[in-house]
mmCIF file of C-alpha atoms in Angstrom:
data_model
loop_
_atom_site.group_PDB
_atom_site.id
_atom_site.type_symbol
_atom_site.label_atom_id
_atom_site.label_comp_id
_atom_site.label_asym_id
_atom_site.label_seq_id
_atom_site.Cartn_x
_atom_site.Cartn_y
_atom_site.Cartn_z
ATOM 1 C CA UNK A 1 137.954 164.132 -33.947
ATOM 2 C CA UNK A 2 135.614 162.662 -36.563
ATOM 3 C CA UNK A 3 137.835 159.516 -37.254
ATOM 4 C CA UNK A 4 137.165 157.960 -40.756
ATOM 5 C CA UNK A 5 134.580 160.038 -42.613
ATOM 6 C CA UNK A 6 133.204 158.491 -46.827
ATOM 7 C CA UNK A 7 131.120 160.027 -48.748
ATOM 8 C CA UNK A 8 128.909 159.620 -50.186
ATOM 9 C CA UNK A 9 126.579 157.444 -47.640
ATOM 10 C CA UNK A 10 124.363 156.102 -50.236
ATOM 11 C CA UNK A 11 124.471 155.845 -54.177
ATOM 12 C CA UNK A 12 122.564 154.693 -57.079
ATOM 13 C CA UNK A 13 124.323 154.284 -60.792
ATOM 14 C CA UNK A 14 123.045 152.433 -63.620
ATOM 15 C CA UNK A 15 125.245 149.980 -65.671
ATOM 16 C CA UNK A 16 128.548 151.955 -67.184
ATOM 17 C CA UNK A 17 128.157 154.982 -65.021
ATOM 18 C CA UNK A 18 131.412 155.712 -63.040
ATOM 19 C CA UNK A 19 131.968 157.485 -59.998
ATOM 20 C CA UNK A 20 134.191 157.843 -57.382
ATOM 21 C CA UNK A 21 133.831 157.608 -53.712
ATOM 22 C CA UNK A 22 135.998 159.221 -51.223
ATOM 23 C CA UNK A 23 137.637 158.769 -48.040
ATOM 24 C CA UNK A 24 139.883 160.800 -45.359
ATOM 25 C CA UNK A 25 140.956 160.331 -42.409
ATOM 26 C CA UNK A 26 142.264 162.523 -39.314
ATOM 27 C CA UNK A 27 144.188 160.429 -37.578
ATOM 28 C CA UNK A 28 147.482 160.945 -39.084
ATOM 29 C CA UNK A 29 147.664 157.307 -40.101
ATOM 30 C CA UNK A 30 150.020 155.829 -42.560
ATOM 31 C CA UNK A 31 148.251 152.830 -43.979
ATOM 32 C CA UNK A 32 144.107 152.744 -45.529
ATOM 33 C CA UNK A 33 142.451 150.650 -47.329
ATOM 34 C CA UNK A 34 139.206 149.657 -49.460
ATOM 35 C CA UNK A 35 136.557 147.113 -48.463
ATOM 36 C CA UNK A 36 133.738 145.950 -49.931
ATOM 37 C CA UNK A 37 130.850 143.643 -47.977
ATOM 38 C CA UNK A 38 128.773 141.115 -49.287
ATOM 39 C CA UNK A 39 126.281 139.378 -47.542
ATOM 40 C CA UNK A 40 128.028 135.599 -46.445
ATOM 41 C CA UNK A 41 131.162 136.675 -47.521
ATOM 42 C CA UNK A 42 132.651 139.319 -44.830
ATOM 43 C CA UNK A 43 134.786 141.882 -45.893
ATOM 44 C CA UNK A 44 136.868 141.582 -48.709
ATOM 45 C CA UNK A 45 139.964 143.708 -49.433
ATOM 46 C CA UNK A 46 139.856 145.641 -52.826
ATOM 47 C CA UNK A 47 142.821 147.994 -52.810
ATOM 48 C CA UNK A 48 145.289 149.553 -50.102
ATOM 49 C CA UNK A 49 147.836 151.824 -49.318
ATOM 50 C CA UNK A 50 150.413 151.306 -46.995
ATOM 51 C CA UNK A 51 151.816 154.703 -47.225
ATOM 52 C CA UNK A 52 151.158 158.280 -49.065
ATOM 53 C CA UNK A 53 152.457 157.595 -52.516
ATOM 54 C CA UNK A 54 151.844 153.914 -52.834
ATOM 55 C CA UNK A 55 149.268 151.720 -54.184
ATOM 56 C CA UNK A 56 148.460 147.729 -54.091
ATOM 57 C CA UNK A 57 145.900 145.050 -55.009
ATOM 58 C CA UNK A 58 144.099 143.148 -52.499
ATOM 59 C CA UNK A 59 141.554 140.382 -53.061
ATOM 60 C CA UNK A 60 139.449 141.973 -55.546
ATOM 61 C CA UNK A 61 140.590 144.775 -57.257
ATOM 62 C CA UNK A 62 139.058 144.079 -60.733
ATOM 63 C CA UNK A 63 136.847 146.929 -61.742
ATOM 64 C CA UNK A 64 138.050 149.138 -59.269
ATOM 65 C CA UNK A 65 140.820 152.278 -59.454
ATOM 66 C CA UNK A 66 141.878 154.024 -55.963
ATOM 67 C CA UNK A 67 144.011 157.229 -55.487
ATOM 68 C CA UNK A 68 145.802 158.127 -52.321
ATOM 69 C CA UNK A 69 146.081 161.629 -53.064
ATOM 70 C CA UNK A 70 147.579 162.634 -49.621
ATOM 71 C CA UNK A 71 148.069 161.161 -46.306
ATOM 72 C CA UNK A 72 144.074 162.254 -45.384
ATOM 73 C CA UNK A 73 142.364 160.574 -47.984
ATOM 74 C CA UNK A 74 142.099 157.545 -50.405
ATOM 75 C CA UNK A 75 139.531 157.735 -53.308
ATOM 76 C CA UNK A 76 138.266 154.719 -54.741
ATOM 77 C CA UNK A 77 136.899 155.128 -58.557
ATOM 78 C CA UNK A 78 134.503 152.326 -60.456
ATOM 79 C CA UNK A 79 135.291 153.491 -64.020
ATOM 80 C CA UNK A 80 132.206 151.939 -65.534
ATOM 81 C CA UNK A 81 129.610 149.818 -62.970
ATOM 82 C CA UNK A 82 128.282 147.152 -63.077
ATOM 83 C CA UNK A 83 125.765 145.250 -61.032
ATOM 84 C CA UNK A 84 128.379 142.865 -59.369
ATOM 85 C CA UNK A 85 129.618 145.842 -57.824
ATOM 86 C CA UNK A 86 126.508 146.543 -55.569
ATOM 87 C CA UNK A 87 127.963 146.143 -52.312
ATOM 88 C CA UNK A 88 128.596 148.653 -48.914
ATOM 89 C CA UNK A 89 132.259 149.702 -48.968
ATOM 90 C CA UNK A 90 133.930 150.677 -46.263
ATOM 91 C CA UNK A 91 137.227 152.487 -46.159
ATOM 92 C CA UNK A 92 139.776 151.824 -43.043
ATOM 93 C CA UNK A 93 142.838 153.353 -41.625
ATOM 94 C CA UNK A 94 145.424 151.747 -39.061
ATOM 95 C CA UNK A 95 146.859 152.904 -36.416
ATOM 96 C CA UNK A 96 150.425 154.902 -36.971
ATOM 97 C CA UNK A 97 152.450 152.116 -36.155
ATOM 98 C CA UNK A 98 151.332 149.571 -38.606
ATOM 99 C CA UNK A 99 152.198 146.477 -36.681
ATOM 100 C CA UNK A 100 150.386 143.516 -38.142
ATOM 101 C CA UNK A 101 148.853 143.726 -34.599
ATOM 102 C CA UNK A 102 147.975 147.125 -34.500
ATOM 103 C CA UNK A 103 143.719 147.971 -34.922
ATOM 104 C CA UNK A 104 142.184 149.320 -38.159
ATOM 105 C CA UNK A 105 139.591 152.297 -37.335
ATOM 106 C CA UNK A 106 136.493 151.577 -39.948
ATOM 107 C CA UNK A 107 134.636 154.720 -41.805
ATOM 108 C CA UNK A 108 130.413 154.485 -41.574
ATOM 109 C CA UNK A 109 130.120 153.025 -45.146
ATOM 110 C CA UNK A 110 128.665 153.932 -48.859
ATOM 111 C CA UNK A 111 126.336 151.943 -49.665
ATOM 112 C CA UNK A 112 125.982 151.320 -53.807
ATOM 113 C CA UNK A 113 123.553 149.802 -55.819
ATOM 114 C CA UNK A 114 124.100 149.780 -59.369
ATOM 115 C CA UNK A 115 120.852 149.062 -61.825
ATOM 116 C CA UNK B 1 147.363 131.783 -48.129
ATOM 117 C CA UNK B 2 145.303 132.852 -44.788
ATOM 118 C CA UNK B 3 141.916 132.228 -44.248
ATOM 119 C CA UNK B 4 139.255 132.273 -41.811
ATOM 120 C CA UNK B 5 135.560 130.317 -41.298
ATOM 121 C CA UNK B 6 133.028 131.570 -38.723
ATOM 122 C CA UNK B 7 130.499 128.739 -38.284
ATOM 123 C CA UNK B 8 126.845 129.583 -38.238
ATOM 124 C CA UNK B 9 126.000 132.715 -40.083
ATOM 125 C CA UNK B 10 123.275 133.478 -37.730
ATOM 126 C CA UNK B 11 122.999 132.906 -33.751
ATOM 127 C CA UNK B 12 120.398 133.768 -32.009
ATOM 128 C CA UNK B 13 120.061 133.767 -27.816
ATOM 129 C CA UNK B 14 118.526 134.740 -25.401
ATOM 130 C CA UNK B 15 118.996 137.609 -22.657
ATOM 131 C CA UNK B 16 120.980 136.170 -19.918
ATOM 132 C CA UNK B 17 122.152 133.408 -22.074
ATOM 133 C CA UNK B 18 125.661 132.279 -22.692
ATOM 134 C CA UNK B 19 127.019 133.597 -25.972
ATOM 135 C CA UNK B 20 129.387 131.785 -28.256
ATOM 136 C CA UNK B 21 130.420 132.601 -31.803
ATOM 137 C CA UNK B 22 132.857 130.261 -33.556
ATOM 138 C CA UNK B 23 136.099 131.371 -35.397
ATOM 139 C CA UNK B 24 138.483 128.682 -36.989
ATOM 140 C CA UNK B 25 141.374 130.169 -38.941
ATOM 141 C CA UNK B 26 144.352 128.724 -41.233
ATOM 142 C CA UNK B 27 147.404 130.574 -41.279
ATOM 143 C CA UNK B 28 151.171 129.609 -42.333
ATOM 144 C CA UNK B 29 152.469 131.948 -39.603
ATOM 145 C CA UNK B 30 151.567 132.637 -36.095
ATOM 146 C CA UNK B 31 148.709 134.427 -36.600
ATOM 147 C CA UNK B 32 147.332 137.985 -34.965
ATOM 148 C CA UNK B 33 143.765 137.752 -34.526
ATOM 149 C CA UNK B 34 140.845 140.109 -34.000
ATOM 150 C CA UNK B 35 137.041 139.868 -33.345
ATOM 151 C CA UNK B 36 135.330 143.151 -34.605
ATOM 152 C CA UNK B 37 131.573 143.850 -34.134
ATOM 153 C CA UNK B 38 129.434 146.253 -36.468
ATOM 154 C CA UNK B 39 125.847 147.576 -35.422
ATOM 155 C CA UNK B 40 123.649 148.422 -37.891
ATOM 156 C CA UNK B 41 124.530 151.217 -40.845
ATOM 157 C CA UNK B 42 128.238 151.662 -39.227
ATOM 158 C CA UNK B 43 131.393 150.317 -39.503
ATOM 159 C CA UNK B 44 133.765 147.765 -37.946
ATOM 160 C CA UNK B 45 134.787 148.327 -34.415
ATOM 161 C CA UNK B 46 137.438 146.056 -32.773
ATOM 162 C CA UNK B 47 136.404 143.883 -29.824
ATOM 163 C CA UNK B 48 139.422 142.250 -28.597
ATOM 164 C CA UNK B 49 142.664 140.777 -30.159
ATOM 165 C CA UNK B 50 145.434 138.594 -29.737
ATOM 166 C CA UNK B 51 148.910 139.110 -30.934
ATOM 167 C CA UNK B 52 151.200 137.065 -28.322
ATOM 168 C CA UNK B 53 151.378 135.992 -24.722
ATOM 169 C CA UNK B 54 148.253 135.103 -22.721
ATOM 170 C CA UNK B 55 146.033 133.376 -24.826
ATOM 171 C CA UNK B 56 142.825 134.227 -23.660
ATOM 172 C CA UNK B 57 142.067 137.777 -24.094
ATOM 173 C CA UNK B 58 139.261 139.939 -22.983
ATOM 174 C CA UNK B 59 138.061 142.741 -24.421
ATOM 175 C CA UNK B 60 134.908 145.418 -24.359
ATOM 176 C CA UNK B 61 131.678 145.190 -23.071
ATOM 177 C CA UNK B 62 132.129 141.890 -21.388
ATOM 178 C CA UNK B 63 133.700 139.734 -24.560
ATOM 179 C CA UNK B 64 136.500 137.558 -24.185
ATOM 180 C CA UNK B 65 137.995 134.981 -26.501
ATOM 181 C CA UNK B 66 140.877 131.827 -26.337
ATOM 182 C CA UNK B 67 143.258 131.394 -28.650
ATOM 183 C CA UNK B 68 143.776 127.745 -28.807
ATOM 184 C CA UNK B 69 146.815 126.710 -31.531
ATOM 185 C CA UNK B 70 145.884 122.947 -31.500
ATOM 186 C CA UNK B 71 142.541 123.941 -32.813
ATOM 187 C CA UNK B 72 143.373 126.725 -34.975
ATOM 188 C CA UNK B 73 140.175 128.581 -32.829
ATOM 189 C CA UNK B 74 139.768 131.669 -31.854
ATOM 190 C CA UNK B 75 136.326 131.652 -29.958
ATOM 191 C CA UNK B 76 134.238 134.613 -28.941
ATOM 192 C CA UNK B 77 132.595 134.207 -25.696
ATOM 193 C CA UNK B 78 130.358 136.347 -23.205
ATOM 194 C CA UNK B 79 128.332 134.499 -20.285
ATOM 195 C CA UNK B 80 125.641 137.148 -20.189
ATOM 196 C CA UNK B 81 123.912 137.965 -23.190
ATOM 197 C CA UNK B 82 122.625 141.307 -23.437
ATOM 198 C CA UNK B 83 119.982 142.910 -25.890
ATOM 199 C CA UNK B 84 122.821 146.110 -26.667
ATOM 200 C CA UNK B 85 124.906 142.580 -27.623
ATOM 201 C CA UNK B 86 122.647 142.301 -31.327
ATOM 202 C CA UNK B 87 125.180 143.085 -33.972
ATOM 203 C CA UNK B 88 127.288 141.341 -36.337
ATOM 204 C CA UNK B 89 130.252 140.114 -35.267
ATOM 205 C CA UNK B 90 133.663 139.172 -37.624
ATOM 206 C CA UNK B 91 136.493 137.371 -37.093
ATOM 207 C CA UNK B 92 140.198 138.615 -39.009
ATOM 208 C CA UNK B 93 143.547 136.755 -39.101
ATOM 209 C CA UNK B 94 146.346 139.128 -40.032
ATOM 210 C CA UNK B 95 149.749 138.637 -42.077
ATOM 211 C CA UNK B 96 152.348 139.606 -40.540
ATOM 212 C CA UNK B 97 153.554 142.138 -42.712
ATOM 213 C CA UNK B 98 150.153 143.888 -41.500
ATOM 214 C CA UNK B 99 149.091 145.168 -44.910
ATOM 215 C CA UNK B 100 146.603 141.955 -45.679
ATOM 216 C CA UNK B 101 143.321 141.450 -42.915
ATOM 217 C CA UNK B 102 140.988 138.883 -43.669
ATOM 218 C CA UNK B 103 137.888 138.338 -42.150
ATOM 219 C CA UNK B 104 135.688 135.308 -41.825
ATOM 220 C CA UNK B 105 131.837 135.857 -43.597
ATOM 221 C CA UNK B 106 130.354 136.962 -40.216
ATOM 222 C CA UNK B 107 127.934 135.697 -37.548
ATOM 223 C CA UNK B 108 124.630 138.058 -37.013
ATOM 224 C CA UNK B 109 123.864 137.786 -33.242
ATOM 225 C CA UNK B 110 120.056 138.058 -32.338
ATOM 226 C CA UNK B 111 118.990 138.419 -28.289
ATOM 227 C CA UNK B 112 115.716 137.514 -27.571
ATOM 228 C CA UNK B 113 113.824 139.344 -24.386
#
């Protein structure tokens, strides 16, 4: 059961590059999401998707494009990078009942740096 | 709009020692709570949470934390530090629709031999 795998683990652009970095889960979970992490600042939601099918914004979505392309995974796309966007983002699932309660299971993290 | 503030962004204690990381939140609801803890180059793992009911809650490896409403805290406690303890540690306030988690800027927690 390998949980919340993203690839890939580590990534270098330069300015205007794009790329996409993906996520799936195994878990059969309804809900995922899109963090980034800054140091000082915690996590900070960028997109979500509360079920297959469905997209919304969180805190900072500028910049940023996501697909949920099936009920595994949810891809998250910077169309053209720039250095504000080096940050580790980690991609999250909760559990199927998606009570404001229930926990959210965290993937390892890609960490981007953008020149 | 929710929000949450961990006070000092770095602790440090040592082995043995009481450990106490601070967690104020503001929320227009009742909030759910977590604590989650990373170790270095992995993600978030949940610690302990409180939805409703007895407010203080205990959780893994020896972490516990009060809910206290008149203080809008939510402080994580253990009274034995240990060195496997060294990790970042966050603090989240939910919605209650579920779909929104905040988390406070984190406190790195050193143990010193």
């Amino acid at each position: 059961n390998a949980g919340v795998t993203q690839t890939p683990k580590f990534q270098v652009l330069k300015t205007g590059q794009s790329m996409t970095l993906q996520c799936a889960q195994d878990m059969n979970h309804n809900s995922m999401y899109w963090y980034r992490q800054d140091p000082g600042m915690g996590l900070r939601l960028i997109y979500y998707s509360a079920s297959e099918g469905t997209t919304d914004k969180g805190e900072v979505p500028n910049g940023y494009n996501v697909s949920r392309l099936n009920k595994r995974e949810f891809s998250l796309r910077l169309e053209s990078a720039a250095p504000s966007q080096t940050s580790v983002y980690f991609c999250a699932s909760r559990e199927p009942h998606s009570a404001a309660n229930s926990r959210l299971h965290f993937g390892n993290g890609t960490r981007l740096t953008v020149t | 709009a929710q929000s949450v503030t961990q006070l000092g962004s770095h602790v440090s204690v040592s082995e043995g020692a009481l450990v106490l990381l601070r967690c104020n939140y503001s929320s227009s609801v009742p909030p759910y709570l977590f604590w989650y803890v990373q170790y270095p180059n992995q993600g978030l793992q949940l610690l302990l949470k409180y939805t409703t009911g007895a407010t203080l809650v205990k959780g893994i490896n020896g972490f516990e934390a009060e809910f206290k409403k008149s203080e809008t805290s939510f402080h994580l406690t253990k009274p034995s530090a240990h060195m496997s303890d060294a990790a970042e540690y966050f603090c989240a306030v939910s919605n209650n629709a579920g779909n929104m988690l905040t988390f406070g800027g984190g406190t790195r927690l050193m143990v010193k031999p």
